[in-house]
C-alpha atoms as an extended CHARMM CRD file, in Angstrom:
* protein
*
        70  EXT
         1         1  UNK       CA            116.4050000000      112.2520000000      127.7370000000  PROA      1               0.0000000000
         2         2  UNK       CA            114.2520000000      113.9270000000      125.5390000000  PROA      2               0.0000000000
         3         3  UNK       CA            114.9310000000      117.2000000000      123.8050000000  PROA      3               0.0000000000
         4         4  UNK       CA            112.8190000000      118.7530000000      120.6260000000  PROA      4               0.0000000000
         5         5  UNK       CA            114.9000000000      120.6790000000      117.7710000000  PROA      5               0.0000000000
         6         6  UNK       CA            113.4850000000      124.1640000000      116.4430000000  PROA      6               0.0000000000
         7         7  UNK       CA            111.2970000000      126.6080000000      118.2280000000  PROA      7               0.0000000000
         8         8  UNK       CA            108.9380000000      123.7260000000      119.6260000000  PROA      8               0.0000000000
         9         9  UNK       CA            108.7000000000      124.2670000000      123.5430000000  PROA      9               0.0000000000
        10        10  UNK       CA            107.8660000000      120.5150000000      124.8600000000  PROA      10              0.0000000000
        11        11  UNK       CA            104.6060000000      122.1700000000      126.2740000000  PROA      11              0.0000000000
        12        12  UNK       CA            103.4510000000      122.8490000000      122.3960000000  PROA      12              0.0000000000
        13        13  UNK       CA            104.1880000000      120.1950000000      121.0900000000  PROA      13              0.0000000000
        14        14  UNK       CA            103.0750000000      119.6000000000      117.2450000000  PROA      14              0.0000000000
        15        15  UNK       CA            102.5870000000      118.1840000000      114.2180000000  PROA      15              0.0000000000
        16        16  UNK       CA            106.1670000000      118.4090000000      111.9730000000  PROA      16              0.0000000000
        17        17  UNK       CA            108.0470000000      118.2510000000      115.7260000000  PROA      17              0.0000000000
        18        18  UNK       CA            111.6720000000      117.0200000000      115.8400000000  PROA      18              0.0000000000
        19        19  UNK       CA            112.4000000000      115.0650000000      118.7830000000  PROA      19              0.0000000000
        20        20  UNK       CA            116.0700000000      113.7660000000      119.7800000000  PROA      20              0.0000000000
        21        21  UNK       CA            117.0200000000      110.9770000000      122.5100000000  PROA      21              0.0000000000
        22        22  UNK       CA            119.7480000000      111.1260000000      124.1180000000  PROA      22              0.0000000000
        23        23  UNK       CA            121.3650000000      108.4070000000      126.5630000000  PROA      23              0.0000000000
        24        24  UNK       CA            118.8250000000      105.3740000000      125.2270000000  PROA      24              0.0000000000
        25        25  UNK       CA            121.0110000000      102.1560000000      124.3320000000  PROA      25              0.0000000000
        26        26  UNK       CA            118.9900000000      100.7690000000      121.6760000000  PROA      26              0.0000000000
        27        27  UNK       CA            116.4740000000      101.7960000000      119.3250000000  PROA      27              0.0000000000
        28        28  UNK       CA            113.7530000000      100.0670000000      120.8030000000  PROA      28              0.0000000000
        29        29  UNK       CA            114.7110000000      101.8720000000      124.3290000000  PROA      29              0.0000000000
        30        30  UNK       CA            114.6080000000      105.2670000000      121.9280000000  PROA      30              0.0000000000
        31        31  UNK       CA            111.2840000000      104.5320000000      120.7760000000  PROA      31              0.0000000000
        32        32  UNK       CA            109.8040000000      103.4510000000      124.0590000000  PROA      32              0.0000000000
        33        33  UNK       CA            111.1670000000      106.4850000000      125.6190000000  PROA      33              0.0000000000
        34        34  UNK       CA            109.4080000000      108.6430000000      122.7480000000  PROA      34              0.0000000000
        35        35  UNK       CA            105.7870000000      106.8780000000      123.2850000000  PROA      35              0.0000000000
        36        36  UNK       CA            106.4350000000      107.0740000000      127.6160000000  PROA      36              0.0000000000
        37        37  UNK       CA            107.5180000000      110.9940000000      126.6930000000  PROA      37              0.0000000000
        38        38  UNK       CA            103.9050000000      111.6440000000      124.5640000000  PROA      38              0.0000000000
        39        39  UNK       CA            102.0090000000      109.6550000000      127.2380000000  PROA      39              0.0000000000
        40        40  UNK       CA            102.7920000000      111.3260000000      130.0220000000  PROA      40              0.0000000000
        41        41  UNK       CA            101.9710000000      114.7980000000      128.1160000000  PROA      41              0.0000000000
        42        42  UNK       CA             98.8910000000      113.5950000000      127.1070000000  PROA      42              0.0000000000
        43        43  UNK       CA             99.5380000000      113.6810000000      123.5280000000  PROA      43              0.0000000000
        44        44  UNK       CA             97.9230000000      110.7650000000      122.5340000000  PROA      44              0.0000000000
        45        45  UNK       CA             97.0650000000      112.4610000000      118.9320000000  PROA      45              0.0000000000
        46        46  UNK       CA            100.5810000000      112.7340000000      118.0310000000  PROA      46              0.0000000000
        47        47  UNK       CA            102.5700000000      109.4570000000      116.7470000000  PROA      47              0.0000000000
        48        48  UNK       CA            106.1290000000      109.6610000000      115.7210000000  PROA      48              0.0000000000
        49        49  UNK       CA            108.6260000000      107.9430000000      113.6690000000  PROA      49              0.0000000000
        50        50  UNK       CA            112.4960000000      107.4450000000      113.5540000000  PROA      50              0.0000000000
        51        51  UNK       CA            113.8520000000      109.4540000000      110.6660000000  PROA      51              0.0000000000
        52        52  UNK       CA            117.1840000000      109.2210000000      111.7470000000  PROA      52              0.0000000000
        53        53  UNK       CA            119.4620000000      107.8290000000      114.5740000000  PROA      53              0.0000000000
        54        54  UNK       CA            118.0300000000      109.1210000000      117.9990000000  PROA      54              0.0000000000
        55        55  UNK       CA            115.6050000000      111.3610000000      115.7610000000  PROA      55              0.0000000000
        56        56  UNK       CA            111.8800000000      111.3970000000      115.5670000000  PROA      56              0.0000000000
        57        57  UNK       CA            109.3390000000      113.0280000000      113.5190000000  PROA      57              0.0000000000
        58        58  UNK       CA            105.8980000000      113.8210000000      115.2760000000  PROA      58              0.0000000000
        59        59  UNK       CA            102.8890000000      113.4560000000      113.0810000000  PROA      59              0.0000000000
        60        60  UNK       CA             99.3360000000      114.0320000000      113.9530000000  PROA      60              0.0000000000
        61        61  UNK       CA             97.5440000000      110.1130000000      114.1410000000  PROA      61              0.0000000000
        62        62  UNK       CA             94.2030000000      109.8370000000      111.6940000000  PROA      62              0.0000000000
        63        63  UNK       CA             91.5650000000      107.3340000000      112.7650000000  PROA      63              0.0000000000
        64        64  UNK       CA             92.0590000000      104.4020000000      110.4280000000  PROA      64              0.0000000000
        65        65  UNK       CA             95.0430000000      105.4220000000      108.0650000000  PROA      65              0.0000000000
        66        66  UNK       CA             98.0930000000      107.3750000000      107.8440000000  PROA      66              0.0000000000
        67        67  UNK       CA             96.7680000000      110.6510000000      106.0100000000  PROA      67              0.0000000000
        68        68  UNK       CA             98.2120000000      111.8550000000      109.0200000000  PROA      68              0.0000000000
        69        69  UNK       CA            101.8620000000      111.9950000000      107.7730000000  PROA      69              0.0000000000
        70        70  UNK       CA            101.1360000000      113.4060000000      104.6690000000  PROA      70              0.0000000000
């Protein structure tokens, strides 16, 4: 299951976003949960890494480097 922490409605979805998993076994099942979640919102310009256990930071992809996360 996938929740987002702050004022961030899963419909606006940004940039700086906190998501949490809940109920995944592994981290790999986390992440691929994470990726399924973006895909199927069509949020193909965000990518996201863990920053903590079941917690991922959204960042907006670049094309070609990772000025993105910055």
């Amino acid at each position: 299951m996938i929740a987002t922490l702050g004022n961030n409605a899963l419909s606006t979805l940004k940039p700086g976003a906190v998501l949490t998993v809940t109920g995944a076994n592994t981290e790999t099942d986390a992440q691929r949960e994470v990726a399924d979640f973006l895909q199927m919102s069509n949020r193909t310009d965000l990518g996201y890494f863990l920053i903590s256990k079941d917690y991922f930071l959204l960042y907006l992809k670049s094309e070609g480097s990772l000025s993105g996360v910055a």
